[in-house]
Every structure is written in C-alpha cells, then in structure tokens.
Amino acid sequence: LNKAPTIDLTALPDSVFGPLNLDATVTDDGIPAPPMLATLWSRAAGLGTVSFGNPAAVDTSAVFSQFGPYTLRLQADDTGIVGFRDKALTFYESQFQQWQAQNFGGDPNDPDAMPEADPDRDGLKNITEYALATNPNAANPSSDNKIVTDAENVGGLDYLRLTITRNPDAADVQYEVEATGMLGASATWSGAGLVTEVNTPGQLVVRDNVPIAPGVHRFMRLRVMMP
C-alpha cells in the first residue's frame, strides 16, 4: 500500500534572525511507480510574509518580513498521497532583539528590555549587559570581571590597558575603547592612537598610547553602541 512521504524538519531551529536556511529531509516508499515526488514550502501562519528562494526545493532559504511567530509548512506529493509537516518558530530582526525576548519574557518591546534601560539598577544598560554577556535581571556591580584594567610594560614604560571579555554572539554591536587624561565636563575622550592587542569575537584588549608617569593621569572606558 502507498504511504505518505516522510518529512523531517528536526534540523530547523526554534528561533532565527536574518534569512533562514531551510534544511529538510523528504523520503518516499517508491509507490506509485515510477517514483515522482513534488515538494512545496509555504507559510501556514505568521504576522508577516515569508519569501522562499525556491518554494519547490526541499533545501532552500526563507526571508521573513517582520518580527513574530511563524509556522512554516513543507508539503510532499508522491502523486498518490499528499503529506505535510509544520514547523513553528519565532523570527527576530536582530541578535539583540532575540536576546531581549530571551531575557524579558519573550517580548522585546517590554520597556525593561529597551537598549538604554537598566532594570536591575546596577549601572549597566541593557546594551552593555548584552555586549558583555551578563544577566540584565541580576545586579552585576563588578561587571562579573568582564572588564579588567592593568598596566603593561613596554620598552621600560607602563601603559594602562583594558581587557574586555565580550559576548561572541553580539555581532550587531560596536565596541569602542577610548582614553583621556582628565575627567569631568572638559574631558576629551578619543580612541586615536590606542593599540589593539587582541580583537576576537570573545575578547578585546586595548592599550593606551600615553605612558603612566608621576603627575600624569590616564583613564580608559568602553563604549558599546548599536550600528
């Protein structure tokens, strides 16, 4: 007896940001003969639209028009029986929006989830918590040692240095280290001339270009920004 085609969507994620590479598997029992199998992707539910690179291809791409939950459907027809399988997932417009939803009850539009908000009142805005991979709902007064300062000796002179352990998944933020010789309203912060020693997805190490000396004050800071 002819059986419906078997459709496997287990390789698809539960959430995604950006275009989604659809990876599915469809198998058939070869009845009726000769085997003829036609497949079709469609949007079964969702707030926005979904554009498929090639709806008739088992492995293709999907582009979502807006944030929200979606259900994708893959249909398979062996000319005798039509079967289908659905996959529910949530589309986020950025990695940061996905982080917002994960940390604030699934709603990235919660006021506490905004980039400039500080719901745990530890002095770190959400955008900084995201960049450093700290918990935005638990106070981190020391930034969980994510930002460490020390002095490095180069050519007999000591230079202030900043080591930042950053979130390797936060590819949609910019990290900028700046230095100045004074604090207050007249301070001039600049990243010009600073030496970047390490720049990887998980760590950023930047050294000052002005040596530490008696009577010379040096300060460094990290700025985190959305592009």
GROMACS .gro file of C-alpha atoms in nm:
model
  227
    1LEU     CA    1   0.000   0.000   0.000
    2ASN     CA    2   0.117   0.351  -0.078
    3LYS     CA    3   0.225   0.553   0.225
    4ALA     CA    4   0.254   0.929   0.251
    5PRO     CA    5   0.604   1.076   0.207
    6THR     CA    6   0.802   1.111   0.531
    7ILE     CA    7   0.904   1.468   0.611
    8ASP     CA    8   1.171   1.554   0.870
    9LEU     CA    9   1.208   1.916   0.988
   10THR     CA   10   1.403   1.849   1.309
   11ALA     CA   11   1.709   2.033   1.176
   12LEU     CA   12   1.520   2.365   1.178
   13PRO     CA   13   1.573   2.598   1.480
   14ASP     CA   14   1.303   2.729   1.715
   15SER     CA   15   1.413   3.089   1.664
   16VAL     CA   16   1.609   3.272   1.398
   17PHE     CA   17   1.728   3.618   1.297
   18GLY     CA   18   1.803   3.711   0.939
   19PRO     CA   19   1.743   3.477   0.644
   20LEU     CA   20   1.685   3.112   0.736
   21ASN     CA   21   1.849   2.824   0.551
   22LEU     CA   22   1.579   2.559   0.531
   23ASP     CA   23   1.723   2.212   0.583
   24ALA     CA   24   1.469   1.932   0.549
   25THR     CA   25   1.459   1.565   0.453
   26VAL     CA   26   1.183   1.403   0.246
   27THR     CA   27   1.171   1.030   0.172
   28ASP     CA   28   0.912   0.813  -0.004
   29ASP     CA   29   0.835   0.443  -0.035
   30GLY     CA   30   0.859   0.449  -0.416
   31ILE     CA   31   0.487   0.383  -0.465
   32PRO     CA   32   0.331   0.453  -0.710
   33ALA     CA   33   0.598   0.369  -0.968
   34PRO     CA   34   0.785   0.527  -1.125
   35PRO     CA   35   0.855   0.749  -0.821
   36MET     CA   36   0.754   1.112  -0.870
   37LEU     CA   37   0.787   1.341  -0.570
   38ALA     CA   38   0.693   1.710  -0.565
   39THR     CA   39   0.755   1.935  -0.264
   40LEU     CA   40   0.635   2.284  -0.176
   41TRP     CA   41   0.718   2.527   0.109
   42SER     CA   42   0.454   2.773   0.231
   43ARG     CA   43   0.370   2.996   0.526
   44ALA     CA   44   0.098   2.825   0.727
   45ALA     CA   45   0.074   3.107   0.987
   46GLY     CA   46   0.251   3.427   1.082
   47LEU     CA   47   0.217   3.801   1.126
   48GLY     CA   48   0.415   3.886   0.815
   49THR     CA   49   0.506   3.736   0.482
   50VAL     CA   50   0.771   3.475   0.403
   51SER     CA   51   0.964   3.471   0.075
   52PHE     CA   52   1.119   3.138  -0.024
   53GLY     CA   53   1.422   3.120  -0.251
   54ASN     CA   54   1.273   2.822  -0.435
   55PRO     CA   55   0.946   2.702  -0.281
   56ALA     CA   56   0.968   2.372  -0.472
   57ALA     CA   57   1.312   2.282  -0.337
   58VAL     CA   58   1.347   2.079  -0.017
   59ASP     CA   59   1.657   2.277   0.087
   60THR     CA   60   1.616   2.646   0.017
   61SER     CA   61   1.600   2.979   0.204
   62ALA     CA   62   1.330   3.182   0.376
   63VAL     CA   63   1.317   3.558   0.434
   64PHE     CA   64   1.069   3.696   0.689
   65SER     CA   65   0.913   4.041   0.658
   66GLN     CA   66   0.875   4.124   1.028
   67PHE     CA   67   0.927   4.007   1.385
   68GLY     CA   68   0.695   3.748   1.529
   69PRO     CA   69   0.591   3.382   1.545
   70TYR     CA   70   0.555   3.186   1.221
   71THR     CA   71   0.460   2.836   1.113
   72LEU     CA   72   0.630   2.703   0.801
   73ARG     CA   73   0.483   2.408   0.612
   74LEU     CA   74   0.657   2.163   0.381
   75GLN     CA   75   0.421   1.964   0.162
   76ALA     CA   76   0.522   1.649  -0.027
   77ASP     CA   77   0.314   1.482  -0.303
   78ASP     CA   78   0.404   1.141  -0.447
   79THR     CA   79   0.109   1.170  -0.697
   80GLY     CA   80  -0.094   0.932  -0.482
   81ILE     CA   81  -0.088   1.085  -0.132
   82VAL     CA   82  -0.008   1.437  -0.018
   83GLY     CA   83   0.157   1.478   0.322
   84PHE     CA   84   0.288   1.779   0.509
   85ARG     CA   85   0.482   1.877   0.820
   86ASP     CA   86   0.474   2.208   1.007
   87LYS     CA   87   0.749   2.388   1.197
   88ALA     CA   88   0.675   2.669   1.443
   89LEU     CA   89   0.949   2.924   1.504
   90THR     CA   90   0.999   3.287   1.602
   91PHE     CA   91   1.172   3.536   1.374
   92TYR     CA   92   1.377   3.818   1.527
   93GLU     CA   93   1.504   4.114   1.332
   94SER     CA   94   1.844   4.112   1.506
   95GLN     CA   95   2.055   3.917   1.752
   96PHE     CA   96   1.985   4.186   2.013
   97GLN     CA   97   1.610   4.151   1.967
   98GLN     CA   98   1.644   3.776   2.019
   99TRP     CA   99   1.842   3.843   2.339
  100GLN     CA  100   1.571   4.085   2.455
  101ALA     CA  101   1.300   3.823   2.412
  102GLN     CA  102   1.504   3.553   2.585
  103ASN     CA  103   1.564   3.773   2.892
  104PHE     CA  104   1.234   3.959   2.920
  105GLY     CA  105   0.956   3.704   2.887
  106GLY     CA  106   0.956   3.675   2.510
  107ASP     CA  107   0.860   4.038   2.449
  108PRO     CA  108   1.139   4.256   2.303
  109ASN     CA  109   0.907   4.559   2.326
  110ASP     CA  110   0.890   4.544   2.707
  111PRO     CA  111   1.009   4.883   2.845
  112ASP     CA  112   1.257   4.697   3.066
  113ALA     CA  113   1.403   4.538   2.751
  114MET     CA  114   1.494   4.862   2.578
  115PRO     CA  115   1.868   4.913   2.498
  116GLU     CA  116   1.902   5.211   2.735
  117ALA     CA  117   1.705   5.053   3.022
  118ASP     CA  118   1.869   4.926   3.341
  119PRO     CA  119   1.606   4.704   3.508
  120ASP     CA  120   1.845   4.556   3.766
  121ARG     CA  121   1.979   4.905   3.856
  122ASP     CA  122   2.345   4.802   3.853
  123GLY     CA  123   2.461   5.091   3.633
  124LEU     CA  124   2.489   4.876   3.321
  125LYS     CA  125   2.241   4.945   3.045
  126ASN     CA  126   2.089   4.651   2.862
  127ILE     CA  127   2.302   4.711   2.556
  128THR     CA  128   2.613   4.679   2.775
  129GLU     CA  129   2.478   4.371   2.952
  130TYR     CA  130   2.423   4.217   2.609
  131ALA     CA  131   2.770   4.311   2.486
  132LEU     CA  132   2.935   4.161   2.797
  133ALA     CA  133   2.704   3.857   2.823
  134THR     CA  134   2.593   3.948   3.176
  135ASN     CA  135   2.247   3.897   3.325
  136PRO     CA  136   2.027   4.207   3.277
  137ASN     CA  137   1.796   4.093   3.557
  138ALA     CA  138   2.063   4.046   3.826
  139ALA     CA  139   2.290   4.324   3.953
  140ASN     CA  140   2.648   4.297   3.827
  141PRO     CA  141   2.829   4.585   4.002
  142SER     CA  142   3.170   4.449   3.903
  143SER     CA  143   3.056   4.353   3.552
  144ASP     CA  144   3.135   3.994   3.657
  145ASN     CA  145   3.502   4.070   3.586
  146LYS     CA  146   3.417   4.123   3.221
  147ILE     CA  147   3.623   4.446   3.214
  148VAL     CA  148   3.971   4.429   3.369
  149THR     CA  149   4.232   4.703   3.388
  150ASP     CA  150   4.604   4.652   3.436
  151ALA     CA  151   4.937   4.808   3.341
  152GLU     CA  152   5.158   4.663   3.067
  153ASN     CA  153   5.530   4.738   3.049
  154VAL     CA  154   5.653   4.820   2.701
  155GLY     CA  155   6.010   4.939   2.649
  156GLY     CA  156   6.050   5.013   3.019
  157LEU     CA  157   5.734   5.224   3.037
  158ASP     CA  158   5.400   5.126   3.188
  159TYR     CA  159   5.079   5.174   2.990
  160LEU     CA  160   4.720   5.143   3.107
  161ARG     CA  161   4.540   4.850   2.944
  162LEU     CA  162   4.179   4.740   2.919
  163THR     CA  163   4.079   4.373   2.872
  164ILE     CA  164   3.715   4.310   2.779
  165THR     CA  165   3.550   3.969   2.771
  166ARG     CA  166   3.272   4.022   2.524
  167ASN     CA  167   2.970   3.826   2.408
  168PRO     CA  168   3.074   3.629   2.097
  169ASP     CA  169   2.710   3.627   1.983
  170ALA     CA  170   2.679   4.007   1.994
  171ALA     CA  171   2.789   4.065   1.638
  172ASP     CA  172   2.541   4.351   1.594
  173VAL     CA  173   2.705   4.592   1.840
  174GLN     CA  174   3.018   4.805   1.816
  175TYR     CA  175   3.284   4.811   2.087
  176GLU     CA  176   3.495   5.126   2.115
  177VAL     CA  177   3.769   5.187   2.371
  178GLU     CA  178   3.867   5.547   2.442
  179ALA     CA  179   4.118   5.721   2.668
  180THR     CA  180   4.160   6.064   2.824
  181GLY     CA  181   4.390   6.249   3.060
  182MET     CA  182   4.118   6.408   3.273
  183LEU     CA  183   3.763   6.354   3.391
  184GLY     CA  184   3.471   6.592   3.404
  185ALA     CA  185   3.286   6.807   3.157
  186SER     CA  186   3.606   6.921   2.985
  187ALA     CA  187   3.735   6.566   2.928
  188THR     CA  188   3.819   6.476   2.571
  189TRP     CA  189   3.777   6.105   2.507
  190SER     CA  190   3.940   5.955   2.199
  191GLY     CA  191   4.037   5.619   2.058
  192ALA     CA  192   4.301   5.766   1.828
  193GLY     CA  193   4.642   5.607   1.869
  194LEU     CA  194   4.531   5.334   2.109
  195VAL     CA  195   4.691   4.995   2.047
  196THR     CA  196   4.462   4.697   1.988
  197GLU     CA  197   4.645   4.386   2.108
  198VAL     CA  198   4.364   4.132   2.079
  199ASN     CA  199   4.045   4.157   1.876
  200THR     CA  200   3.845   3.834   1.863
  201PRO     CA  201   3.471   3.761   1.897
  202GLY     CA  202   3.527   3.673   2.263
  203GLN     CA  203   3.791   3.923   2.373
  204LEU     CA  204   3.912   4.276   2.313
  205VAL     CA  205   4.241   4.401   2.460
  206VAL     CA  206   4.338   4.766   2.406
  207ARG     CA  207   4.643   4.950   2.542
  208ASP     CA  208   4.683   5.323   2.598
  209ASN     CA  209   4.937   5.514   2.390
  210VAL     CA  210   5.040   5.753   2.667
  211PRO     CA  211   5.265   5.604   2.939
  212ILE     CA  212   5.185   5.621   3.307
  213ALA     CA  213   5.413   5.870   3.485
  214PRO     CA  214   5.418   6.077   3.805
  215GLY     CA  215   5.162   6.353   3.778
  216VAL     CA  216   5.011   6.204   3.460
  217HIS     CA  217   4.653   6.084   3.493
  218ARG     CA  218   4.512   5.837   3.241
  219PHE     CA  219   4.161   5.695   3.215
  220MET     CA  220   4.009   5.444   2.974
  221ARG     CA  221   3.649   5.350   2.905
  222LEU     CA  222   3.443   5.114   2.691
  223ARG     CA  223   3.161   5.244   2.474
  224VAL     CA  224   2.902   5.000   2.334
  225MET     CA  225   2.679   5.114   2.050
  226MET     CA  226   2.429   4.977   1.806
  227PRO     CA  227   2.543   5.040   1.446
   0.00000   0.00000   0.00000
